[in-house]
Amino acid sequence: MEKAKKLRTLFAKKKLTKIVGAHNGLSAKLVERAGFDGVWASGLEISASYGIPDASLISMYQFLEAARSMNEVIDIPIVADCDTGYGNAMNVMYMVKRYEQAGIAAVSIEEKKFPKDNSLLAAGRQELLRVEEFEGKIEAAKAAQKSSDFMVIARVEALIAGWGQEEAQMRAHRYAEAGADAILIHSKSSEPEEIIEFVSNWDLEVPLVLVPTNYPGLREKEIEALGKVKMVVYANHGMRAAIKAMETIFAKIKSDGGIYDIADMIDPVSHVFEIQGVPRMKDMERKFLK
Ligand code: SPV
Ligand code: MG
């Protein structure tokens, strides 16, 4: 089944769709192997993988290549975090064509001004577009897609920018009416009350998407009980686990003066080979290397 259709099928189910952030083939494969429904091609993770801030610094093609390399090695759908859509409505149309052609199931674009800053950044620049301009970008995205299964998620940043519940509801309504297939409502509050209030007041059929990074206390069961929320995004937890593990092992090798006491802290290379698909390659070798 096509990836966009797969994602549509997941959204049609009653249960919550759970996707996890990744930035390359390896991390995407680990998300799939862990049993999640899809991959979030995280702008934060992809930027961090270059060792640079999540601030519209790398180009659309670099983000696309990351998403494409993930998509090629997994069977679950990708929701690509496309930041602001890399410019205005024209950039959005160009972007949607390329992402859809690459087999990406959905794109998420946010109502921030280009260049953006990460939403969770303390004292980050959280400047929002005029509502009309972002409506135009959603309409442009929907006009650019070919298959009706491809999804465009509108990401509301009004709570992140501190503009309040009323503004967030108004903007979310306008984007839903402009054709968004889902509304990602983002919050950086450390308590879930802000998001719960938004979800409780949501009165359209268009489903909601949550990213509970800053309010990790809100569990899947509670999200399901709220209704209206169809997808949850665990946006960056693989990368943060990897950073911690790498920092720990590098510090230990440095202080030990060697790699003689770390075997139980790392995976054997055989596990790496297995994830890479070496056994299948060996089967092919037996068949075709003559
Ligand atoms: C990302 O993973 O890049 C996101 C989520 O957009 S957040 O970092 O919370 O903005
Ligand atoms: Mg992002």
PDB file of C-alpha atoms and ligand atoms in Angstrom:
ATOM      1  CA  MET A   1       0.000   0.000   0.000  1.00  0.00           C
ATOM      2  CA  GLU A   2       1.200   3.529  -0.704  1.00  0.00           C
ATOM      3  CA  LYS A   3       2.529   5.326   2.353  1.00  0.00           C
ATOM      4  CA  ALA A   4      -0.004   8.180   2.136  1.00  0.00           C
ATOM      5  CA  LYS A   5      -2.841   5.651   2.010  1.00  0.00           C
ATOM      6  CA  LYS A   6      -1.315   3.846   4.989  1.00  0.00           C
ATOM      7  CA  LEU A   7      -1.344   7.045   7.005  1.00  0.00           C
ATOM      8  CA  ARG A   8      -4.927   7.802   5.951  1.00  0.00           C
ATOM      9  CA  THR A   9      -5.887   4.297   7.084  1.00  0.00           C
ATOM     10  CA  LEU A  10      -4.238   4.895  10.456  1.00  0.00           C
ATOM     11  CA  PHE A  11      -6.098   8.201  10.834  1.00  0.00           C
ATOM     12  CA  ALA A  12      -9.381   6.464  10.017  1.00  0.00           C
ATOM     13  CA  LYS A  13      -8.934   4.084  12.960  1.00  0.00           C
ATOM     14  CA  LYS A  14     -10.236   4.859  16.381  1.00  0.00           C
ATOM     15  CA  LYS A  15      -6.947   4.415  18.163  1.00  0.00           C
ATOM     16  CA  LEU A  16      -4.180   6.968  18.494  1.00  0.00           C
ATOM     17  CA  THR A  17      -1.457   6.942  15.827  1.00  0.00           C
ATOM     18  CA  LYS A  18       1.998   7.127  17.423  1.00  0.00           C
ATOM     19  CA  ILE A  19       4.982   8.410  15.501  1.00  0.00           C
ATOM     20  CA  VAL A  20       8.562   9.026  16.595  1.00  0.00           C
ATOM     21  CA  GLY A  21      11.227  11.484  15.447  1.00  0.00           C
ATOM     22  CA  ALA A  22      14.181  10.373  13.328  1.00  0.00           C
ATOM     23  CA  HIS A  23      16.762  11.972  11.053  1.00  0.00           C
ATOM     24  CA  ASN A  24      18.370   9.230   8.957  1.00  0.00           C
ATOM     25  CA  GLY A  25      17.853   5.681   7.734  1.00  0.00           C
ATOM     26  CA  LEU A  26      19.233   4.098  10.871  1.00  0.00           C
ATOM     27  CA  SER A  27      17.087   6.048  13.335  1.00  0.00           C
ATOM     28  CA  ALA A  28      14.012   5.597  11.112  1.00  0.00           C
ATOM     29  CA  LYS A  29      14.593   1.829  11.016  1.00  0.00           C
ATOM     30  CA  LEU A  30      14.845   1.747  14.817  1.00  0.00           C
ATOM     31  CA  VAL A  31      11.507   3.581  15.105  1.00  0.00           C
ATOM     32  CA  GLU A  32       9.892   1.029  12.787  1.00  0.00           C
ATOM     33  CA  ARG A  33      11.448  -1.946  14.590  1.00  0.00           C
ATOM     34  CA  ALA A  34      10.149  -0.622  17.908  1.00  0.00           C
ATOM     35  CA  GLY A  35       6.631  -0.994  16.518  1.00  0.00           C
ATOM     36  CA  PHE A  36       5.552   2.607  16.025  1.00  0.00           C
ATOM     37  CA  ASP A  37       3.056   3.611  13.340  1.00  0.00           C
ATOM     38  CA  GLY A  38       5.214   6.139  11.533  1.00  0.00           C
ATOM     39  CA  VAL A  39       8.246   8.394  11.545  1.00  0.00           C
ATOM     40  CA  TRP A  40       8.371  12.120  12.195  1.00  0.00           C
ATOM     41  CA  ALA A  41      11.141  13.523   9.971  1.00  0.00           C
ATOM     42  CA  SER A  42      12.059  16.018  12.656  1.00  0.00           C
ATOM     43  CA  GLY A  43      13.474  19.397  11.654  1.00  0.00           C
ATOM     44  CA  LEU A  44      15.179  19.631  15.018  1.00  0.00           C
ATOM     45  CA  GLU A  45      16.802  16.199  14.613  1.00  0.00           C
ATOM     46  CA  ILE A  46      17.856  16.739  10.999  1.00  0.00           C
ATOM     47  CA  SER A  47      19.350  20.156  11.863  1.00  0.00           C
ATOM     48  CA  ALA A  48      21.062  18.709  14.942  1.00  0.00           C
ATOM     49  CA  SER A  49      22.462  15.879  12.814  1.00  0.00           C
ATOM     50  CA  TYR A  50      24.364  18.597  10.923  1.00  0.00           C
ATOM     51  CA  GLY A  51      25.433  19.994  14.309  1.00  0.00           C
ATOM     52  CA  ILE A  52      23.617  23.286  13.705  1.00  0.00           C
ATOM     53  CA  PRO A  53      20.559  25.100  15.157  1.00  0.00           C
ATOM     54  CA  ASP A  54      16.962  24.345  14.080  1.00  0.00           C
ATOM     55  CA  ALA A  55      16.546  27.800  12.526  1.00  0.00           C
ATOM     56  CA  SER A  56      15.873  27.368   8.764  1.00  0.00           C
ATOM     57  CA  LEU A  57      19.616  27.189   8.126  1.00  0.00           C
ATOM     58  CA  ILE A  58      19.776  24.153   5.859  1.00  0.00           C
ATOM     59  CA  SER A  59      17.887  24.061   2.586  1.00  0.00           C
ATOM     60  CA  MET A  60      14.646  22.367   1.598  1.00  0.00           C
ATOM     61  CA  TYR A  61      16.652  19.827  -0.420  1.00  0.00           C
ATOM     62  CA  GLN A  62      18.740  18.823   2.590  1.00  0.00           C
ATOM     63  CA  PHE A  63      15.565  18.203   4.617  1.00  0.00           C
ATOM     64  CA  LEU A  64      14.024  16.369   1.661  1.00  0.00           C
ATOM     65  CA  GLU A  65      17.084  14.162   1.192  1.00  0.00           C
ATOM     66  CA  ALA A  66      16.960  13.208   4.873  1.00  0.00           C
ATOM     67  CA  ALA A  67      13.261  12.299   4.559  1.00  0.00           C
ATOM     68  CA  ARG A  68      13.876  10.410   1.320  1.00  0.00           C
ATOM     69  CA  SER A  69      16.749   8.374   2.776  1.00  0.00           C
ATOM     70  CA  MET A  70      14.526   7.378   5.708  1.00  0.00           C
ATOM     71  CA  ASN A  71      11.552   6.563   3.499  1.00  0.00           C
ATOM     72  CA  GLU A  72      13.618   4.261   1.302  1.00  0.00           C
ATOM     73  CA  VAL A  73      14.441   1.869   4.144  1.00  0.00           C
ATOM     74  CA  ILE A  74      11.151   1.661   6.054  1.00  0.00           C
ATOM     75  CA  ASP A  75       7.611   0.499   5.302  1.00  0.00           C
ATOM     76  CA  ILE A  76       5.805   2.775   7.752  1.00  0.00           C
ATOM     77  CA  PRO A  77       4.725   6.269   6.613  1.00  0.00           C
ATOM     78  CA  ILE A  78       6.697   9.460   7.188  1.00  0.00           C
ATOM     79  CA  VAL A  79       5.214  12.733   8.372  1.00  0.00           C
ATOM     80  CA  ALA A  80       7.770  15.345   7.356  1.00  0.00           C
ATOM     81  CA  ASP A  81       8.248  18.380   9.561  1.00  0.00           C
ATOM     82  CA  CYS A  82       8.638  21.009   6.840  1.00  0.00           C
ATOM     83  CA  ASP A  83       8.977  23.998   9.169  1.00  0.00           C
ATOM     84  CA  THR A  84       7.520  27.098   7.479  1.00  0.00           C
ATOM     85  CA  GLY A  85       7.397  25.395   4.085  1.00  0.00           C
ATOM     86  CA  TYR A  86      10.756  27.074   3.330  1.00  0.00           C
ATOM     87  CA  GLY A  87       9.315  30.411   2.238  1.00  0.00           C
ATOM     88  CA  ASN A  88       5.995  31.689   0.942  1.00  0.00           C
ATOM     89  CA  ALA A  89       3.086  29.876  -0.758  1.00  0.00           C
ATOM     90  CA  MET A  90       5.156  29.396  -3.936  1.00  0.00           C
ATOM     91  CA  ASN A  91       7.914  27.684  -1.959  1.00  0.00           C
ATOM     92  CA  VAL A  92       5.224  25.524  -0.326  1.00  0.00           C
ATOM     93  CA  MET A  93       3.903  24.371  -3.713  1.00  0.00           C
ATOM     94  CA  TYR A  94       7.405  23.502  -4.899  1.00  0.00           C
ATOM     95  CA  MET A  95       8.079  21.675  -1.631  1.00  0.00           C
ATOM     96  CA  VAL A  96       4.815  19.658  -1.639  1.00  0.00           C
ATOM     97  CA  LYS A  97       5.444  18.420  -5.203  1.00  0.00           C
ATOM     98  CA  ARG A  98       8.911  17.152  -4.269  1.00  0.00           C
ATOM     99  CA  TYR A  99       7.887  15.561  -0.973  1.00  0.00           C
ATOM    100  CA  GLU A 100       4.897  13.809  -2.492  1.00  0.00           C
ATOM    101  CA  GLN A 101       7.006  12.568  -5.399  1.00  0.00           C
ATOM    102  CA  ALA A 102       9.529  11.180  -2.888  1.00  0.00           C
ATOM    103  CA  GLY A 103       6.767   9.056  -1.346  1.00  0.00           C
ATOM    104  CA  ILE A 104       6.386  11.039   1.868  1.00  0.00           C
ATOM    105  CA  ALA A 105       2.901  10.497   3.326  1.00  0.00           C
ATOM    106  CA  ALA A 106       2.315  13.912   4.886  1.00  0.00           C
ATOM    107  CA  VAL A 107       3.916  17.277   5.462  1.00  0.00           C
ATOM    108  CA  SER A 108       3.474  19.548   8.443  1.00  0.00           C
ATOM    109  CA  ILE A 109       3.931  23.281   7.976  1.00  0.00           C
ATOM    110  CA  GLU A 110       3.861  25.875  10.723  1.00  0.00           C
ATOM    111  CA  GLU A 111       2.495  29.415  10.786  1.00  0.00           C
ATOM    112  CA  LYS A 112       5.797  31.002  11.765  1.00  0.00           C
ATOM    113  CA  LYS A 113       7.755  33.554   9.769  1.00  0.00           C
ATOM    114  CA  PHE A 114      10.718  32.328   7.734  1.00  0.00           C
ATOM    115  CA  PRO A 115      13.412  31.940   9.030  1.00  0.00           C
ATOM    116  CA  LYS A 116      11.955  30.136  12.033  1.00  0.00           C
ATOM    117  CA  ASP A 117      13.360  29.345  15.430  1.00  0.00           C
ATOM    118  CA  ASN A 118      12.734  26.104  17.340  1.00  0.00           C
ATOM    119  CA  SER A 119       9.433  26.238  19.223  1.00  0.00           C
ATOM    120  CA  LEU A 120      10.865  24.951  22.501  1.00  0.00           C
ATOM    121  CA  LEU A 121      13.770  27.382  22.578  1.00  0.00           C
ATOM    122  CA  ALA A 122      13.633  29.625  25.643  1.00  0.00           C
ATOM    123  CA  ALA A 123      13.523  33.217  24.335  1.00  0.00           C
ATOM    124  CA  GLY A 124      13.299  31.934  20.738  1.00  0.00           C
ATOM    125  CA  ARG A 125      11.897  34.200  17.999  1.00  0.00           C
ATOM    126  CA  GLN A 126       8.292  33.034  17.775  1.00  0.00           C
ATOM    127  CA  GLU A 127       6.937  35.403  15.114  1.00  0.00           C
ATOM    128  CA  LEU A 128       3.678  34.417  13.424  1.00  0.00           C
ATOM    129  CA  LEU A 129       2.459  35.139   9.914  1.00  0.00           C
ATOM    130  CA  ARG A 130      -0.773  36.999   9.255  1.00  0.00           C
ATOM    131  CA  VAL A 131      -3.601  34.441   9.300  1.00  0.00           C
ATOM    132  CA  GLU A 132      -4.426  35.169   5.644  1.00  0.00           C
ATOM    133  CA  GLU A 133      -0.886  34.482   4.547  1.00  0.00           C
ATOM    134  CA  PHE A 134      -0.770  31.094   6.244  1.00  0.00           C
ATOM    135  CA  GLU A 135      -4.250  30.234   4.929  1.00  0.00           C
ATOM    136  CA  GLY A 136      -2.817  30.892   1.478  1.00  0.00           C
ATOM    137  CA  LYS A 137       0.067  28.545   2.207  1.00  0.00           C
ATOM    138  CA  ILE A 138      -2.299  25.739   3.262  1.00  0.00           C
ATOM    139  CA  GLU A 139      -4.440  26.297   0.163  1.00  0.00           C
ATOM    140  CA  ALA A 140      -1.285  26.257  -1.979  1.00  0.00           C
ATOM    141  CA  ALA A 141      -0.122  23.004  -0.397  1.00  0.00           C
ATOM    142  CA  LYS A 142      -3.499  21.334  -1.029  1.00  0.00           C
ATOM    143  CA  ALA A 143      -3.550  22.631  -4.607  1.00  0.00           C
ATOM    144  CA  ALA A 144      -0.051  21.261  -5.277  1.00  0.00           C
ATOM    145  CA  GLN A 145      -0.629  17.666  -4.136  1.00  0.00           C
ATOM    146  CA  LYS A 146      -1.522  15.032  -6.741  1.00  0.00           C
ATOM    147  CA  SER A 147      -2.952  12.127  -4.726  1.00  0.00           C
ATOM    148  CA  SER A 148      -5.963  12.785  -2.516  1.00  0.00           C
ATOM    149  CA  ASP A 149      -4.332  10.583   0.158  1.00  0.00           C
ATOM    150  CA  PHE A 150      -1.388  12.929   0.738  1.00  0.00           C
ATOM    151  CA  MET A 151      -1.940  14.914   3.945  1.00  0.00           C
ATOM    152  CA  VAL A 152      -1.141  18.514   4.821  1.00  0.00           C
ATOM    153  CA  ILE A 153      -0.945  19.221   8.530  1.00  0.00           C
ATOM    154  CA  ALA A 154      -1.252  22.836   9.662  1.00  0.00           C
ATOM    155  CA  ARG A 155       0.775  23.551  12.754  1.00  0.00           C
ATOM    156  CA  VAL A 156      -0.572  26.253  15.041  1.00  0.00           C
ATOM    157  CA  GLU A 157       2.106  28.101  16.995  1.00  0.00           C
ATOM    158  CA  ALA A 158      -0.111  30.721  18.657  1.00  0.00           C
ATOM    159  CA  LEU A 159       0.244  29.094  22.093  1.00  0.00           C
ATOM    160  CA  ILE A 160       4.031  28.837  21.581  1.00  0.00           C
ATOM    161  CA  ALA A 161       4.093  32.566  20.691  1.00  0.00           C
ATOM    162  CA  GLY A 162       2.018  33.387  23.811  1.00  0.00           C
ATOM    163  CA  TRP A 163      -0.951  34.742  21.827  1.00  0.00           C
ATOM    164  CA  GLY A 164      -3.527  32.857  23.899  1.00  0.00           C
ATOM    165  CA  GLN A 165      -6.277  30.283  23.501  1.00  0.00           C
ATOM    166  CA  GLU A 166      -8.730  32.435  21.579  1.00  0.00           C
ATOM    167  CA  GLU A 167      -6.197  33.348  18.915  1.00  0.00           C
ATOM    168  CA  ALA A 168      -5.051  29.705  18.687  1.00  0.00           C
ATOM    169  CA  GLN A 169      -8.652  28.485  18.192  1.00  0.00           C
ATOM    170  CA  MET A 170      -9.359  31.170  15.607  1.00  0.00           C
ATOM    171  CA  ARG A 171      -6.213  30.343  13.645  1.00  0.00           C
ATOM    172  CA  ALA A 172      -6.793  26.578  13.835  1.00  0.00           C
ATOM    173  CA  HIS A 173     -10.359  27.034  12.546  1.00  0.00           C
ATOM    174  CA  ARG A 174      -9.172  29.179   9.651  1.00  0.00           C
ATOM    175  CA  TYR A 175      -6.521  26.640   8.648  1.00  0.00           C
ATOM    176  CA  ALA A 176      -8.975  23.746   8.889  1.00  0.00           C
ATOM    177  CA  GLU A 177     -11.366  25.695   6.674  1.00  0.00           C
ATOM    178  CA  ALA A 178      -8.495  26.376   4.264  1.00  0.00           C
ATOM    179  CA  GLY A 179      -8.223  22.610   3.763  1.00  0.00           C
ATOM    180  CA  ALA A 180      -5.743  21.327   6.357  1.00  0.00           C
ATOM    181  CA  ASP A 181      -6.146  17.574   6.910  1.00  0.00           C
ATOM    182  CA  ALA A 182      -5.140  17.879  10.568  1.00  0.00           C
ATOM    183  CA  ILE A 183      -4.156  20.586  13.026  1.00  0.00           C
ATOM    184  CA  LEU A 184      -0.968  20.173  15.009  1.00  0.00           C
ATOM    185  CA  ILE A 185      -1.435  22.281  18.118  1.00  0.00           C
ATOM    186  CA  HIS A 186       1.886  22.898  19.798  1.00  0.00           C
ATOM    187  CA  SER A 187       2.511  23.975  23.398  1.00  0.00           C
ATOM    188  CA  LYS A 188       5.684  24.496  25.363  1.00  0.00           C
ATOM    189  CA  SER A 189       3.926  24.641  28.715  1.00  0.00           C
ATOM    190  CA  SER A 190       5.341  22.125  31.172  1.00  0.00           C
ATOM    191  CA  GLU A 191       1.811  21.273  32.313  1.00  0.00           C
ATOM    192  CA  PRO A 192      -0.787  19.735  29.972  1.00  0.00           C
ATOM    193  CA  GLU A 193      -3.611  22.121  31.008  1.00  0.00           C
ATOM    194  CA  GLU A 194      -3.000  24.502  28.091  1.00  0.00           C
ATOM    195  CA  ILE A 195      -3.321  21.677  25.560  1.00  0.00           C
ATOM    196  CA  ILE A 196      -6.256  20.073  27.366  1.00  0.00           C
ATOM    197  CA  GLU A 197      -8.114  23.403  27.238  1.00  0.00           C
ATOM    198  CA  PHE A 198      -7.441  23.744  23.518  1.00  0.00           C
ATOM    199  CA  VAL A 199      -8.512  20.176  22.754  1.00  0.00           C
ATOM    200  CA  SER A 200     -11.660  20.495  24.877  1.00  0.00           C
ATOM    201  CA  ASN A 201     -12.731  23.621  22.970  1.00  0.00           C
ATOM    202  CA  TRP A 202     -12.017  22.128  19.531  1.00  0.00           C
ATOM    203  CA  ASP A 203     -15.352  21.713  17.757  1.00  0.00           C
ATOM    204  CA  LEU A 204     -14.437  20.710  14.197  1.00  0.00           C
ATOM    205  CA  GLU A 205     -14.113  17.219  12.724  1.00  0.00           C
ATOM    206  CA  VAL A 206     -10.552  17.913  11.547  1.00  0.00           C
ATOM    207  CA  PRO A 207      -8.311  15.784  13.811  1.00  0.00           C
ATOM    208  CA  LEU A 208      -5.661  17.174  16.142  1.00  0.00           C
ATOM    209  CA  VAL A 209      -2.007  16.222  16.521  1.00  0.00           C
ATOM    210  CA  LEU A 210      -0.040  16.681  19.766  1.00  0.00           C
ATOM    211  CA  VAL A 211       3.702  16.885  20.467  1.00  0.00           C
ATOM    212  CA  PRO A 212       3.985  16.316  24.238  1.00  0.00           C
ATOM    213  CA  THR A 213       7.745  16.958  24.548  1.00  0.00           C
ATOM    214  CA  ASN A 214       7.316  19.671  27.174  1.00  0.00           C
ATOM    215  CA  TYR A 215       4.370  18.092  28.990  1.00  0.00           C
ATOM    216  CA  PRO A 216       5.499  14.459  29.159  1.00  0.00           C
ATOM    217  CA  GLY A 217       3.128  13.738  32.034  1.00  0.00           C
ATOM    218  CA  LEU A 218       0.198  13.497  29.617  1.00  0.00           C
ATOM    219  CA  ARG A 219      -0.132   9.783  28.831  1.00  0.00           C
ATOM    220  CA  GLU A 220      -1.550   8.131  25.742  1.00  0.00           C
ATOM    221  CA  LYS A 221      -4.605   6.862  27.665  1.00  0.00           C
ATOM    222  CA  GLU A 222      -5.417  10.430  28.753  1.00  0.00           C
ATOM    223  CA  ILE A 223      -4.919  11.761  25.216  1.00  0.00           C
ATOM    224  CA  GLU A 224      -7.244   9.056  23.888  1.00  0.00           C
ATOM    225  CA  ALA A 225      -9.818   9.989  26.525  1.00  0.00           C
ATOM    226  CA  LEU A 226      -9.792  13.596  25.279  1.00  0.00           C
ATOM    227  CA  GLY A 227     -11.040  12.392  21.873  1.00  0.00           C
ATOM    228  CA  LYS A 228     -10.335  14.577  18.822  1.00  0.00           C
ATOM    229  CA  VAL A 229      -6.590  13.809  18.930  1.00  0.00           C
ATOM    230  CA  LYS A 230      -5.586  11.305  16.246  1.00  0.00           C
ATOM    231  CA  MET A 231      -1.816  11.408  16.392  1.00  0.00           C
ATOM    232  CA  VAL A 232       0.897  11.909  18.955  1.00  0.00           C
ATOM    233  CA  VAL A 233       4.484  12.808  17.994  1.00  0.00           C
ATOM    234  CA  TYR A 234       7.410  11.777  20.210  1.00  0.00           C
ATOM    235  CA  ALA A 235       9.561  14.232  18.333  1.00  0.00           C
ATOM    236  CA  ASN A 236      13.171  13.867  19.443  1.00  0.00           C
ATOM    237  CA  HIS A 237      13.536  11.156  22.068  1.00  0.00           C
ATOM    238  CA  GLY A 238      15.663   8.768  20.018  1.00  0.00           C
ATOM    239  CA  MET A 239      18.196  11.481  19.259  1.00  0.00           C
ATOM    240  CA  ARG A 240      18.324  12.639  22.867  1.00  0.00           C
ATOM    241  CA  ALA A 241      18.851   9.062  24.049  1.00  0.00           C
ATOM    242  CA  ALA A 242      21.636   8.647  21.466  1.00  0.00           C
ATOM    243  CA  ILE A 243      23.379  11.881  22.539  1.00  0.00           C
ATOM    244  CA  LYS A 244      23.364  10.783  26.157  1.00  0.00           C
ATOM    245  CA  ALA A 245      24.662   7.306  25.293  1.00  0.00           C
ATOM    246  CA  MET A 246      27.443   8.671  23.060  1.00  0.00           C
ATOM    247  CA  GLU A 247      28.546  11.290  25.583  1.00  0.00           C
ATOM    248  CA  THR A 248      28.691   8.624  28.289  1.00  0.00           C
ATOM    249  CA  ILE A 249      30.711   6.136  26.222  1.00  0.00           C
ATOM    250  CA  PHE A 250      33.151   8.728  24.839  1.00  0.00           C
ATOM    251  CA  ALA A 251      33.831  10.058  28.351  1.00  0.00           C
ATOM    252  CA  LYS A 252      34.438   6.525  29.608  1.00  0.00           C
ATOM    253  CA  ILE A 253      36.836   5.592  26.785  1.00  0.00           C
ATOM    254  CA  LYS A 254      38.714   8.848  27.401  1.00  0.00           C
ATOM    255  CA  SER A 255      39.010   8.390  31.160  1.00  0.00           C
ATOM    256  CA  ASP A 256      39.690   4.616  31.000  1.00  0.00           C
ATOM    257  CA  GLY A 257      42.387   5.061  28.386  1.00  0.00           C
ATOM    258  CA  GLY A 258      40.959   2.382  26.114  1.00  0.00           C
ATOM    259  CA  ILE A 259      37.912   0.403  25.048  1.00  0.00           C
ATOM    260  CA  TYR A 260      38.565  -2.647  27.273  1.00  0.00           C
ATOM    261  CA  ASP A 261      35.638  -2.099  29.684  1.00  0.00           C
ATOM    262  CA  ILE A 262      32.699  -0.981  27.566  1.00  0.00           C
ATOM    263  CA  ALA A 263      31.435  -4.135  25.841  1.00  0.00           C
ATOM    264  CA  ASP A 264      28.254  -4.299  27.935  1.00  0.00           C
ATOM    265  CA  MET A 265      27.475  -0.609  27.243  1.00  0.00           C
ATOM    266  CA  ILE A 266      27.383  -0.928  23.460  1.00  0.00           C
ATOM    267  CA  ASP A 267      25.762  -3.151  20.847  1.00  0.00           C
ATOM    268  CA  PRO A 268      27.846  -5.823  19.118  1.00  0.00           C
ATOM    269  CA  VAL A 269      28.662  -5.031  15.484  1.00  0.00           C
ATOM    270  CA  SER A 270      26.570  -8.078  14.536  1.00  0.00           C
ATOM    271  CA  HIS A 271      23.490  -6.101  15.626  1.00  0.00           C
ATOM    272  CA  VAL A 272      24.562  -3.193  13.429  1.00  0.00           C
ATOM    273  CA  PHE A 273      24.964  -5.568  10.465  1.00  0.00           C
ATOM    274  CA  GLU A 274      21.533  -7.019  11.114  1.00  0.00           C
ATOM    275  CA  ILE A 275      19.883  -3.565  11.172  1.00  0.00           C
ATOM    276  CA  GLN A 276      21.711  -2.645   7.972  1.00  0.00           C
ATOM    277  CA  GLY A 277      20.187  -5.654   6.223  1.00  0.00           C
ATOM    278  CA  VAL A 278      23.433  -7.538   5.700  1.00  0.00           C
ATOM    279  CA  PRO A 279      21.768 -11.021   5.983  1.00  0.00           C
ATOM    280  CA  ARG A 280      19.482 -10.154   3.067  1.00  0.00           C
ATOM    281  CA  MET A 281      22.416  -8.813   1.078  1.00  0.00           C
ATOM    282  CA  LYS A 282      24.251 -12.103   1.686  1.00  0.00           C
ATOM    283  CA  ASP A 283      21.230 -14.037   0.361  1.00  0.00           C
ATOM    284  CA  MET A 284      21.328 -11.892  -2.767  1.00  0.00           C
ATOM    285  CA  GLU A 285      25.059 -12.460  -3.113  1.00  0.00           C
ATOM    286  CA  ARG A 286      24.533 -16.231  -3.048  1.00  0.00           C
ATOM    287  CA  LYS A 287      21.973 -15.842  -5.809  1.00  0.00           C
ATOM    288  CA  PHE A 288      23.593 -13.298  -8.069  1.00  0.00           C
ATOM    289  CA  LEU A 289      27.376 -13.285  -7.529  1.00  0.00           C
ATOM    290  CA  LYS A 290      28.431 -15.782 -10.188  1.00  0.00           C
TER     291      LYS A 290
HETATM  292  C1  SPV B   1      10.776  19.025  15.537  1.00  0.00           C
HETATM  293  O1  SPV B   1      10.957  17.888  15.982  1.00  0.00           O
HETATM  294  O2  SPV B   1      11.565  19.567  14.761  1.00  0.00           O
HETATM  295  C2  SPV B   1       9.602  19.796  15.937  1.00  0.00           C
HETATM  296  C3  SPV B   1       9.020  19.611  17.247  1.00  0.00           C
HETATM  297  O3  SPV B   1       9.179  20.635  15.172  1.00  0.00           O
HETATM  298  S1  SPV B   1       9.654  20.866  18.274  1.00  0.00           S
HETATM  299  O4  SPV B   1      11.098  20.707  18.327  1.00  0.00           O
HETATM  300  O5  SPV B   1       9.016  20.678  19.541  1.00  0.00           O
HETATM  301  O6  SPV B   1       9.303  22.152  17.718  1.00  0.00           O
HETATM  302 MG    MG B   2      10.562  21.210  13.786  1.00  0.00          MG
END
